[in-house]
Amino acid sequence: MNDQPDVMTGIPPLVSFITPRPTPAPPSDRASRADRFRLYELAVQNPSAEVDFVDRTFRMLRCRGARLLREDFCGTGAVCGEWVRRRKTNRAWGLDLDAEVLDWGRRHNIQTLTEAQRARVELIQTDVLAAATPAPEIVLAMNFSYWLLRTRGAMLRYFQRVHALLPDDGVFFLDAYGGYDAFRVMTEERRISDPEAGDFTYVWDQALYDPITGRLVCHIHFRFDDGSSLERAFSYDWRLWTLPEIRELLREAGFSRILVYWQGWDENDQPDGHFVPVESGEPDAGWIAYLTAEK
């Protein structure tokens, strides 16, 4: 329906006979005022801990520090920003197809850096299967985002491109999740508290899993104490890749050594955030692991 009054030649407008509509009040519920990218960073990401792990592990593997990092599927570029904060010699490139999330990252993450730090980071809208960047010492594919490549051929091409890009002592970092809950239709909730964003509930929704194709459809919802919510704030149409499949593809792409880092548990049987290389894992309901692939 067109909200504008019709205008006909020779007939005066009926403005005097039309009751003006009241100006709607600005939305007051928390969902309408929420920034979904900020909520995602609070609920899902920990750039400081991630860079700690990457920096420490590269030193362990190569007996030296790294300077050049590329973050594939980088989203808001938070890890790129954290990387260039660490050392004056560090440089970072972040790659993502989504222009909206990259623009948000430039405004909220890159602009908060010093001028010298901003000069050493670049967020680029591009396809990781066709990207051309300087050769980094480290390539990251985190938050399971490389699972967007749902066929074996596409995943192998991506791994081959990363292998070709890295120098002889370069390291490829990835993460993965699994466990028998990963193959179920289910939801998981977690409370998040932040001084600026306030308290909210993060909901991970595994909405579909097809055991024949491995297709996994997931959503992230954010729900607030006033009853409002951001439903399907983010949605993912992935393939659920298993660790044996990932490791086999990395070897086929040419990587010489692939290590899996398993997370430990504290005295309350909660994940302790410490990842160590292991030869075998435990059949938990849900686990998260890192992988390194050395050229």
PDB file of C-alpha atoms in Angstrom:
ATOM      1  CA  MET A   1       0.000   0.000   0.000  1.00  0.00           C
ATOM      2  CA  ASN A   2       1.264   3.444  -0.941  1.00  0.00           C
ATOM      3  CA  ASP A   3       1.332   5.797   2.052  1.00  0.00           C
ATOM      4  CA  GLN A   4       1.597   8.910  -0.132  1.00  0.00           C
ATOM      5  CA  PRO A   5      -1.697  10.684  -1.175  1.00  0.00           C
ATOM      6  CA  ASP A   6      -2.516  10.521  -4.873  1.00  0.00           C
ATOM      7  CA  VAL A   7      -1.869  13.696  -6.836  1.00  0.00           C
ATOM      8  CA  MET A   8      -4.228  14.319  -9.792  1.00  0.00           C
ATOM      9  CA  THR A   9      -3.937  17.191 -12.274  1.00  0.00           C
ATOM     10  CA  GLY A  10      -6.395  20.011 -11.587  1.00  0.00           C
ATOM     11  CA  ILE A  11      -7.559  18.720  -8.196  1.00  0.00           C
ATOM     12  CA  PRO A  12      -6.160  20.470  -5.115  1.00  0.00           C
ATOM     13  CA  PRO A  13      -4.569  18.229  -2.525  1.00  0.00           C
ATOM     14  CA  LEU A  14      -6.803  17.270   0.386  1.00  0.00           C
ATOM     15  CA  VAL A  15      -4.251  18.144   3.028  1.00  0.00           C
ATOM     16  CA  SER A  16      -6.740  20.041   5.196  1.00  0.00           C
ATOM     17  CA  PHE A  17      -9.001  16.989   5.390  1.00  0.00           C
ATOM     18  CA  ILE A  18      -6.312  14.473   6.359  1.00  0.00           C
ATOM     19  CA  THR A  19      -5.509  13.920  10.022  1.00  0.00           C
ATOM     20  CA  PRO A  20      -1.699  13.816  10.385  1.00  0.00           C
ATOM     21  CA  ARG A  21      -0.344  10.524  11.620  1.00  0.00           C
ATOM     22  CA  PRO A  22       1.356  10.730  14.998  1.00  0.00           C
ATOM     23  CA  THR A  23       5.133  10.383  14.879  1.00  0.00           C
ATOM     24  CA  PRO A  24       5.921   6.879  16.109  1.00  0.00           C
ATOM     25  CA  ALA A  25       7.924   6.697  19.300  1.00  0.00           C
ATOM     26  CA  PRO A  26      11.409   5.265  18.950  1.00  0.00           C
ATOM     27  CA  PRO A  27      11.541   1.562  19.756  1.00  0.00           C
ATOM     28  CA  SER A  28      12.186   0.911  23.409  1.00  0.00           C
ATOM     29  CA  ASP A  29      12.833  -2.830  23.499  1.00  0.00           C
ATOM     30  CA  ARG A  30      16.428  -3.973  23.779  1.00  0.00           C
ATOM     31  CA  ALA A  31      16.376  -6.108  20.640  1.00  0.00           C
ATOM     32  CA  SER A  32      15.565  -3.144  18.400  1.00  0.00           C
ATOM     33  CA  ARG A  33      18.511  -1.206  19.860  1.00  0.00           C
ATOM     34  CA  ALA A  34      20.984  -4.082  19.920  1.00  0.00           C
ATOM     35  CA  ASP A  35      24.063  -4.316  17.713  1.00  0.00           C
ATOM     36  CA  ARG A  36      24.200  -7.912  16.518  1.00  0.00           C
ATOM     37  CA  PHE A  37      27.880  -7.771  15.609  1.00  0.00           C
ATOM     38  CA  ARG A  38      28.814  -6.497  19.045  1.00  0.00           C
ATOM     39  CA  LEU A  39      26.722  -9.219  20.683  1.00  0.00           C
ATOM     40  CA  TYR A  40      28.424 -11.819  18.494  1.00  0.00           C
ATOM     41  CA  GLU A  41      31.867 -10.652  19.571  1.00  0.00           C
ATOM     42  CA  LEU A  42      30.850 -10.792  23.232  1.00  0.00           C
ATOM     43  CA  ALA A  43      29.273 -14.241  22.983  1.00  0.00           C
ATOM     44  CA  VAL A  44      31.525 -16.051  20.530  1.00  0.00           C
ATOM     45  CA  GLN A  45      34.943 -14.446  20.219  1.00  0.00           C
ATOM     46  CA  ASN A  46      37.948 -13.966  22.469  1.00  0.00           C
ATOM     47  CA  PRO A  47      40.575 -12.342  20.219  1.00  0.00           C
ATOM     48  CA  SER A  48      43.119 -11.966  23.029  1.00  0.00           C
ATOM     49  CA  ALA A  49      43.018 -15.669  23.950  1.00  0.00           C
ATOM     50  CA  GLU A  50      43.081 -16.696  20.298  1.00  0.00           C
ATOM     51  CA  VAL A  51      46.115 -14.583  19.511  1.00  0.00           C
ATOM     52  CA  ASP A  52      47.794 -15.869  22.689  1.00  0.00           C
ATOM     53  CA  PHE A  53      47.352 -19.432  21.436  1.00  0.00           C
ATOM     54  CA  VAL A  54      48.458 -18.690  17.873  1.00  0.00           C
ATOM     55  CA  ASP A  55      51.488 -16.649  18.931  1.00  0.00           C
ATOM     56  CA  ARG A  56      52.625 -19.177  21.554  1.00  0.00           C
ATOM     57  CA  THR A  57      52.061 -22.206  19.324  1.00  0.00           C
ATOM     58  CA  PHE A  58      53.915 -20.729  16.357  1.00  0.00           C
ATOM     59  CA  ARG A  59      56.897 -20.046  18.630  1.00  0.00           C
ATOM     60  CA  MET A  60      56.781 -23.619  19.903  1.00  0.00           C
ATOM     61  CA  LEU A  61      56.670 -25.052  16.387  1.00  0.00           C
ATOM     62  CA  ARG A  62      59.187 -22.723  14.739  1.00  0.00           C
ATOM     63  CA  CYS A  63      61.380 -21.485  17.624  1.00  0.00           C
ATOM     64  CA  ARG A  64      60.774 -17.878  16.584  1.00  0.00           C
ATOM     65  CA  GLY A  65      58.003 -15.304  16.516  1.00  0.00           C
ATOM     66  CA  ALA A  66      55.768 -14.512  13.540  1.00  0.00           C
ATOM     67  CA  ARG A  67      55.012 -11.069  12.111  1.00  0.00           C
ATOM     68  CA  LEU A  68      52.631 -11.629   9.181  1.00  0.00           C
ATOM     69  CA  LEU A  69      49.127 -13.034   9.687  1.00  0.00           C
ATOM     70  CA  ARG A  70      46.166 -13.541   7.368  1.00  0.00           C
ATOM     71  CA  GLU A  71      42.726 -14.165   8.862  1.00  0.00           C
ATOM     72  CA  ASP A  72      40.398 -15.881   6.380  1.00  0.00           C
ATOM     73  CA  PHE A  73      36.622 -15.529   6.895  1.00  0.00           C
ATOM     74  CA  CYS A  74      37.639 -12.726   9.262  1.00  0.00           C
ATOM     75  CA  GLY A  75      34.209 -11.245  10.037  1.00  0.00           C
ATOM     76  CA  THR A  76      34.708  -8.095  12.106  1.00  0.00           C
ATOM     77  CA  GLY A  77      38.513  -8.388  11.922  1.00  0.00           C
ATOM     78  CA  ALA A  78      38.855  -8.451  15.708  1.00  0.00           C
ATOM     79  CA  VAL A  79      41.746 -10.919  15.598  1.00  0.00           C
ATOM     80  CA  CYS A  80      43.565  -8.839  12.978  1.00  0.00           C
ATOM     81  CA  GLY A  81      43.255  -5.818  15.254  1.00  0.00           C
ATOM     82  CA  GLU A  82      44.541  -7.756  18.250  1.00  0.00           C
ATOM     83  CA  TRP A  83      47.474  -9.095  16.221  1.00  0.00           C
ATOM     84  CA  VAL A  84      48.786  -5.665  15.211  1.00  0.00           C
ATOM     85  CA  ARG A  85      48.422  -4.423  18.799  1.00  0.00           C
ATOM     86  CA  ARG A  86      50.874  -7.049  20.026  1.00  0.00           C
ATOM     87  CA  ARG A  87      54.067  -5.882  18.326  1.00  0.00           C
ATOM     88  CA  LYS A  88      55.115  -2.937  16.198  1.00  0.00           C
ATOM     89  CA  THR A  89      56.391  -5.329  13.541  1.00  0.00           C
ATOM     90  CA  ASN A  90      53.133  -7.279  13.173  1.00  0.00           C
ATOM     91  CA  ARG A  91      50.993  -6.942  10.026  1.00  0.00           C
ATOM     92  CA  ALA A  92      47.578  -8.481   9.296  1.00  0.00           C
ATOM     93  CA  TRP A  93      45.198  -9.020   6.396  1.00  0.00           C
ATOM     94  CA  GLY A  94      41.572  -9.989   6.974  1.00  0.00           C
ATOM     95  CA  LEU A  95      39.485 -11.573   4.198  1.00  0.00           C
ATOM     96  CA  ASP A  96      35.707 -11.912   4.073  1.00  0.00           C
ATOM     97  CA  LEU A  97      32.946 -11.844   1.444  1.00  0.00           C
ATOM     98  CA  ASP A  98      30.470  -9.882   3.586  1.00  0.00           C
ATOM     99  CA  ALA A  99      30.775  -6.121   3.005  1.00  0.00           C
ATOM    100  CA  GLU A 100      28.479  -5.270   5.941  1.00  0.00           C
ATOM    101  CA  VAL A 101      30.527  -7.082   8.564  1.00  0.00           C
ATOM    102  CA  LEU A 102      33.792  -5.695   7.158  1.00  0.00           C
ATOM    103  CA  ASP A 103      32.443  -2.124   7.300  1.00  0.00           C
ATOM    104  CA  TRP A 104      31.376  -2.687  10.914  1.00  0.00           C
ATOM    105  CA  GLY A 105      34.819  -4.037  11.745  1.00  0.00           C
ATOM    106  CA  ARG A 106      36.561  -1.056  10.185  1.00  0.00           C
ATOM    107  CA  ARG A 107      34.422   1.354  12.226  1.00  0.00           C
ATOM    108  CA  HIS A 108      34.473  -0.470  15.557  1.00  0.00           C
ATOM    109  CA  ASN A 109      37.715  -2.448  15.618  1.00  0.00           C
ATOM    110  CA  ILE A 110      40.185  -0.913  13.196  1.00  0.00           C
ATOM    111  CA  GLN A 111      39.333   2.721  14.007  1.00  0.00           C
ATOM    112  CA  THR A 112      40.057   2.073  17.688  1.00  0.00           C
ATOM    113  CA  LEU A 113      43.694   1.305  16.832  1.00  0.00           C
ATOM    114  CA  THR A 114      46.414   3.932  16.788  1.00  0.00           C
ATOM    115  CA  GLU A 115      47.310   5.474  13.458  1.00  0.00           C
ATOM    116  CA  ALA A 116      50.485   3.391  13.287  1.00  0.00           C
ATOM    117  CA  GLN A 117      48.566   0.185  14.026  1.00  0.00           C
ATOM    118  CA  ARG A 118      45.875   0.968  11.425  1.00  0.00           C
ATOM    119  CA  ALA A 119      48.610   1.298   8.811  1.00  0.00           C
ATOM    120  CA  ARG A 120      49.553  -2.349   9.430  1.00  0.00           C
ATOM    121  CA  VAL A 121      46.128  -3.966   8.994  1.00  0.00           C
ATOM    122  CA  GLU A 122      43.826  -4.293   5.997  1.00  0.00           C
ATOM    123  CA  LEU A 123      40.337  -5.796   5.743  1.00  0.00           C
ATOM    124  CA  ILE A 124      39.565  -6.983   2.214  1.00  0.00           C
ATOM    125  CA  GLN A 125      36.254  -8.038   0.678  1.00  0.00           C
ATOM    126  CA  THR A 126      37.156 -11.095  -1.380  1.00  0.00           C
ATOM    127  CA  ASP A 127      36.673 -14.833  -1.859  1.00  0.00           C
ATOM    128  CA  VAL A 128      39.331 -16.897  -0.090  1.00  0.00           C
ATOM    129  CA  LEU A 129      39.405 -19.203  -3.128  1.00  0.00           C
ATOM    130  CA  ALA A 130      40.508 -16.323  -5.343  1.00  0.00           C
ATOM    131  CA  ALA A 131      42.290 -13.948  -2.953  1.00  0.00           C
ATOM    132  CA  ALA A 132      45.723 -12.524  -3.673  1.00  0.00           C
ATOM    133  CA  THR A 133      47.630 -11.157  -0.669  1.00  0.00           C
ATOM    134  CA  PRO A 134      51.263 -10.980   0.403  1.00  0.00           C
ATOM    135  CA  ALA A 135      52.536 -14.279   1.792  1.00  0.00           C
ATOM    136  CA  PRO A 136      51.868 -14.474   5.554  1.00  0.00           C
ATOM    137  CA  GLU A 137      53.651 -16.722   8.018  1.00  0.00           C
ATOM    138  CA  ILE A 138      50.310 -17.638   9.610  1.00  0.00           C
ATOM    139  CA  VAL A 139      46.901 -18.227   8.032  1.00  0.00           C
ATOM    140  CA  LEU A 140      43.853 -18.552  10.301  1.00  0.00           C
ATOM    141  CA  ALA A 141      40.469 -20.133   9.531  1.00  0.00           C
ATOM    142  CA  MET A 142      38.565 -19.929  12.804  1.00  0.00           C
ATOM    143  CA  ASN A 143      35.017 -20.058  14.175  1.00  0.00           C
ATOM    144  CA  PHE A 144      34.386 -23.054  11.884  1.00  0.00           C
ATOM    145  CA  SER A 145      33.676 -20.606   9.059  1.00  0.00           C
ATOM    146  CA  TYR A 146      35.612 -22.634   6.487  1.00  0.00           C
ATOM    147  CA  TRP A 147      32.811 -25.207   6.834  1.00  0.00           C
ATOM    148  CA  LEU A 148      30.948 -22.992   4.354  1.00  0.00           C
ATOM    149  CA  LEU A 149      32.947 -24.993   1.781  1.00  0.00           C
ATOM    150  CA  ARG A 150      30.624 -27.983   1.714  1.00  0.00           C
ATOM    151  CA  THR A 151      32.189 -30.188  -0.932  1.00  0.00           C
ATOM    152  CA  ARG A 152      35.417 -32.128  -0.750  1.00  0.00           C
ATOM    153  CA  GLY A 153      36.659 -30.494  -3.948  1.00  0.00           C
ATOM    154  CA  ALA A 154      36.098 -26.943  -2.684  1.00  0.00           C
ATOM    155  CA  MET A 155      37.736 -27.676   0.661  1.00  0.00           C
ATOM    156  CA  LEU A 156      40.750 -29.294  -0.986  1.00  0.00           C
ATOM    157  CA  ARG A 157      41.185 -26.315  -3.347  1.00  0.00           C
ATOM    158  CA  TYR A 158      41.111 -23.959  -0.373  1.00  0.00           C
ATOM    159  CA  PHE A 159      43.684 -25.965   1.570  1.00  0.00           C
ATOM    160  CA  GLN A 160      45.893 -26.163  -1.533  1.00  0.00           C
ATOM    161  CA  ARG A 161      45.732 -22.384  -1.987  1.00  0.00           C
ATOM    162  CA  VAL A 162      46.745 -21.831   1.635  1.00  0.00           C
ATOM    163  CA  HIS A 163      49.605 -24.328   1.271  1.00  0.00           C
ATOM    164  CA  ALA A 164      50.861 -22.591  -1.872  1.00  0.00           C
ATOM    165  CA  LEU A 165      50.656 -19.164  -0.223  1.00  0.00           C
ATOM    166  CA  LEU A 166      52.569 -19.982   2.954  1.00  0.00           C
ATOM    167  CA  PRO A 167      56.373 -19.820   3.081  1.00  0.00           C
ATOM    168  CA  ASP A 168      58.332 -23.007   3.779  1.00  0.00           C
ATOM    169  CA  ASP A 169      58.013 -22.596   7.562  1.00  0.00           C
ATOM    170  CA  GLY A 170      54.456 -21.216   7.528  1.00  0.00           C
ATOM    171  CA  VAL A 171      51.666 -22.610   9.712  1.00  0.00           C
ATOM    172  CA  PHE A 172      47.946 -22.916   9.002  1.00  0.00           C
ATOM    173  CA  PHE A 173      45.662 -22.680  12.094  1.00  0.00           C
ATOM    174  CA  LEU A 174      42.090 -23.977  12.111  1.00  0.00           C
ATOM    175  CA  ASP A 175      39.449 -24.931  14.636  1.00  0.00           C
ATOM    176  CA  ALA A 176      36.753 -27.592  14.664  1.00  0.00           C
ATOM    177  CA  TYR A 177      33.982 -28.834  16.899  1.00  0.00           C
ATOM    178  CA  GLY A 178      32.249 -32.155  17.318  1.00  0.00           C
ATOM    179  CA  GLY A 179      30.978 -34.760  19.729  1.00  0.00           C
ATOM    180  CA  TYR A 180      27.729 -36.664  19.565  1.00  0.00           C
ATOM    181  CA  ASP A 181      25.682 -33.521  20.289  1.00  0.00           C
ATOM    182  CA  ALA A 182      27.012 -32.021  17.052  1.00  0.00           C
ATOM    183  CA  PHE A 183      24.903 -34.519  15.092  1.00  0.00           C
ATOM    184  CA  ARG A 184      21.658 -33.571  16.839  1.00  0.00           C
ATOM    185  CA  VAL A 185      18.937 -30.978  16.331  1.00  0.00           C
ATOM    186  CA  MET A 186      19.239 -29.051  19.590  1.00  0.00           C
ATOM    187  CA  THR A 187      19.700 -25.655  21.242  1.00  0.00           C
ATOM    188  CA  GLU A 188      22.217 -24.505  23.828  1.00  0.00           C
ATOM    189  CA  GLU A 189      21.925 -21.328  25.911  1.00  0.00           C
ATOM    190  CA  ARG A 190      24.536 -19.270  27.718  1.00  0.00           C
ATOM    191  CA  ARG A 191      24.187 -16.072  29.752  1.00  0.00           C
ATOM    192  CA  ILE A 192      26.463 -13.176  28.831  1.00  0.00           C
ATOM    193  CA  SER A 193      27.110 -10.093  30.963  1.00  0.00           C
ATOM    194  CA  ASP A 194      28.730  -6.927  29.679  1.00  0.00           C
ATOM    195  CA  PRO A 195      28.865  -3.453  31.320  1.00  0.00           C
ATOM    196  CA  GLU A 196      27.838  -1.707  28.095  1.00  0.00           C
ATOM    197  CA  ALA A 197      25.622  -4.259  26.329  1.00  0.00           C
ATOM    198  CA  GLY A 198      24.034  -5.508  29.566  1.00  0.00           C
ATOM    199  CA  ASP A 199      22.941  -9.059  30.301  1.00  0.00           C
ATOM    200  CA  PHE A 200      21.557 -11.229  27.523  1.00  0.00           C
ATOM    201  CA  THR A 201      21.168 -14.881  26.554  1.00  0.00           C
ATOM    202  CA  TYR A 202      23.141 -16.321  23.668  1.00  0.00           C
ATOM    203  CA  VAL A 203      21.355 -19.214  21.961  1.00  0.00           C
ATOM    204  CA  TRP A 204      23.144 -21.666  19.660  1.00  0.00           C
ATOM    205  CA  ASP A 205      20.492 -23.410  17.582  1.00  0.00           C
ATOM    206  CA  GLN A 206      21.391 -26.507  15.564  1.00  0.00           C
ATOM    207  CA  ALA A 207      18.266 -26.488  13.437  1.00  0.00           C
ATOM    208  CA  LEU A 208      19.035 -29.179  10.858  1.00  0.00           C
ATOM    209  CA  TYR A 209      21.475 -32.034  10.374  1.00  0.00           C
ATOM    210  CA  ASP A 210      21.388 -34.426   7.426  1.00  0.00           C
ATOM    211  CA  PRO A 211      23.417 -37.590   8.095  1.00  0.00           C
ATOM    212  CA  ILE A 212      23.589 -38.453   4.371  1.00  0.00           C
ATOM    213  CA  THR A 213      25.080 -35.177   3.121  1.00  0.00           C
ATOM    214  CA  GLY A 214      26.565 -33.873   6.385  1.00  0.00           C
ATOM    215  CA  ARG A 215      24.632 -30.616   5.922  1.00  0.00           C
ATOM    216  CA  LEU A 216      24.357 -28.636   9.153  1.00  0.00           C
ATOM    217  CA  VAL A 217      22.162 -25.528   9.469  1.00  0.00           C
ATOM    218  CA  CYS A 218      22.676 -23.428  12.599  1.00  0.00           C
ATOM    219  CA  HIS A 219      21.373 -20.108  13.891  1.00  0.00           C
ATOM    220  CA  ILE A 220      22.414 -17.696  16.607  1.00  0.00           C
ATOM    221  CA  HIS A 221      19.658 -15.937  18.552  1.00  0.00           C
ATOM    222  CA  PHE A 222      20.036 -13.231  21.196  1.00  0.00           C
ATOM    223  CA  ARG A 223      17.339 -12.931  23.862  1.00  0.00           C
ATOM    224  CA  PHE A 224      16.907 -10.167  26.412  1.00  0.00           C
ATOM    225  CA  ASP A 225      15.376  -9.876  29.862  1.00  0.00           C
ATOM    226  CA  ASP A 226      12.627  -7.530  28.643  1.00  0.00           C
ATOM    227  CA  GLY A 227      11.216 -10.360  26.516  1.00  0.00           C
ATOM    228  CA  SER A 228      12.513  -9.070  23.197  1.00  0.00           C
ATOM    229  CA  SER A 229      14.892 -11.055  21.001  1.00  0.00           C
ATOM    230  CA  LEU A 230      16.978 -11.059  17.853  1.00  0.00           C
ATOM    231  CA  GLU A 231      15.966 -14.327  16.241  1.00  0.00           C
ATOM    232  CA  ARG A 232      18.346 -15.730  13.626  1.00  0.00           C
ATOM    233  CA  ALA A 233      20.736 -12.851  14.103  1.00  0.00           C
ATOM    234  CA  PHE A 234      23.217 -15.074  12.257  1.00  0.00           C
ATOM    235  CA  SER A 235      22.608 -18.220  10.223  1.00  0.00           C
ATOM    236  CA  TYR A 236      25.057 -20.786   8.869  1.00  0.00           C
ATOM    237  CA  ASP A 237      24.586 -23.418   6.194  1.00  0.00           C
ATOM    238  CA  TRP A 238      27.609 -25.678   6.706  1.00  0.00           C
ATOM    239  CA  ARG A 239      28.866 -29.175   6.260  1.00  0.00           C
ATOM    240  CA  LEU A 240      29.783 -30.830   9.542  1.00  0.00           C
ATOM    241  CA  TRP A 241      33.385 -31.829   8.831  1.00  0.00           C
ATOM    242  CA  THR A 242      34.982 -34.398  11.117  1.00  0.00           C
ATOM    243  CA  LEU A 243      38.597 -34.315  12.290  1.00  0.00           C
ATOM    244  CA  PRO A 244      39.630 -37.364  10.224  1.00  0.00           C
ATOM    245  CA  GLU A 245      38.224 -35.730   7.067  1.00  0.00           C
ATOM    246  CA  ILE A 246      39.945 -32.401   7.772  1.00  0.00           C
ATOM    247  CA  ARG A 247      43.288 -34.047   8.508  1.00  0.00           C
ATOM    248  CA  GLU A 248      43.133 -36.212   5.392  1.00  0.00           C
ATOM    249  CA  LEU A 249      42.382 -33.189   3.193  1.00  0.00           C
ATOM    250  CA  LEU A 250      45.222 -31.197   4.756  1.00  0.00           C
ATOM    251  CA  ARG A 251      47.653 -34.026   4.032  1.00  0.00           C
ATOM    252  CA  GLU A 252      46.357 -34.325   0.483  1.00  0.00           C
ATOM    253  CA  ALA A 253      46.893 -30.566   0.056  1.00  0.00           C
ATOM    254  CA  GLY A 254      50.569 -31.071   0.891  1.00  0.00           C
ATOM    255  CA  PHE A 255      50.911 -30.171   4.579  1.00  0.00           C
ATOM    256  CA  SER A 256      53.668 -32.176   6.239  1.00  0.00           C
ATOM    257  CA  ARG A 257      52.507 -32.386   9.874  1.00  0.00           C
ATOM    258  CA  ILE A 258      49.027 -31.878  11.310  1.00  0.00           C
ATOM    259  CA  LEU A 259      48.513 -31.595  15.073  1.00  0.00           C
ATOM    260  CA  VAL A 260      45.239 -31.551  17.021  1.00  0.00           C
ATOM    261  CA  TYR A 261      45.044 -29.518  20.251  1.00  0.00           C
ATOM    262  CA  TRP A 262      42.471 -30.730  22.796  1.00  0.00           C
ATOM    263  CA  GLN A 263      40.993 -28.627  25.558  1.00  0.00           C
ATOM    264  CA  GLY A 264      41.361 -29.665  29.192  1.00  0.00           C
ATOM    265  CA  TRP A 265      38.820 -29.555  32.045  1.00  0.00           C
ATOM    266  CA  ASP A 266      38.880 -27.813  35.417  1.00  0.00           C
ATOM    267  CA  GLU A 267      37.862 -29.178  38.817  1.00  0.00           C
ATOM    268  CA  ASN A 268      34.201 -28.365  38.029  1.00  0.00           C
ATOM    269  CA  ASP A 269      34.287 -30.383  34.789  1.00  0.00           C
ATOM    270  CA  GLN A 270      34.172 -27.179  32.756  1.00  0.00           C
ATOM    271  CA  PRO A 271      36.471 -26.432  29.769  1.00  0.00           C
ATOM    272  CA  ASP A 272      39.606 -24.740  31.119  1.00  0.00           C
ATOM    273  CA  GLY A 273      40.633 -22.894  27.932  1.00  0.00           C
ATOM    274  CA  HIS A 274      44.026 -24.621  27.716  1.00  0.00           C
ATOM    275  CA  PHE A 275      44.680 -26.537  24.492  1.00  0.00           C
ATOM    276  CA  VAL A 276      47.471 -29.103  24.251  1.00  0.00           C
ATOM    277  CA  PRO A 277      48.526 -31.391  21.369  1.00  0.00           C
ATOM    278  CA  VAL A 278      47.142 -34.917  21.693  1.00  0.00           C
ATOM    279  CA  GLU A 279      47.236 -38.176  19.773  1.00  0.00           C
ATOM    280  CA  SER A 280      43.694 -39.181  20.758  1.00  0.00           C
ATOM    281  CA  GLY A 281      40.615 -37.415  22.144  1.00  0.00           C
ATOM    282  CA  GLU A 282      37.693 -38.271  24.385  1.00  0.00           C
ATOM    283  CA  PRO A 283      34.197 -39.095  23.062  1.00  0.00           C
ATOM    284  CA  ASP A 284      32.568 -36.108  24.759  1.00  0.00           C
ATOM    285  CA  ALA A 285      29.088 -34.830  23.942  1.00  0.00           C
ATOM    286  CA  GLY A 286      30.657 -31.618  22.707  1.00  0.00           C
ATOM    287  CA  TRP A 287      34.257 -30.575  22.179  1.00  0.00           C
ATOM    288  CA  ILE A 288      36.221 -27.797  20.486  1.00  0.00           C
ATOM    289  CA  ALA A 289      39.729 -28.338  19.113  1.00  0.00           C
ATOM    290  CA  TYR A 290      42.427 -26.385  17.308  1.00  0.00           C
ATOM    291  CA  LEU A 291      44.539 -27.779  14.493  1.00  0.00           C
ATOM    292  CA  THR A 292      47.884 -26.710  13.082  1.00  0.00           C
ATOM    293  CA  ALA A 293      49.065 -27.730   9.619  1.00  0.00           C
ATOM    294  CA  GLU A 294      52.754 -27.156   8.876  1.00  0.00           C
ATOM    295  CA  LYS A 295      54.032 -26.699   5.359  1.00  0.00           C
TER     296      LYS A 295
END
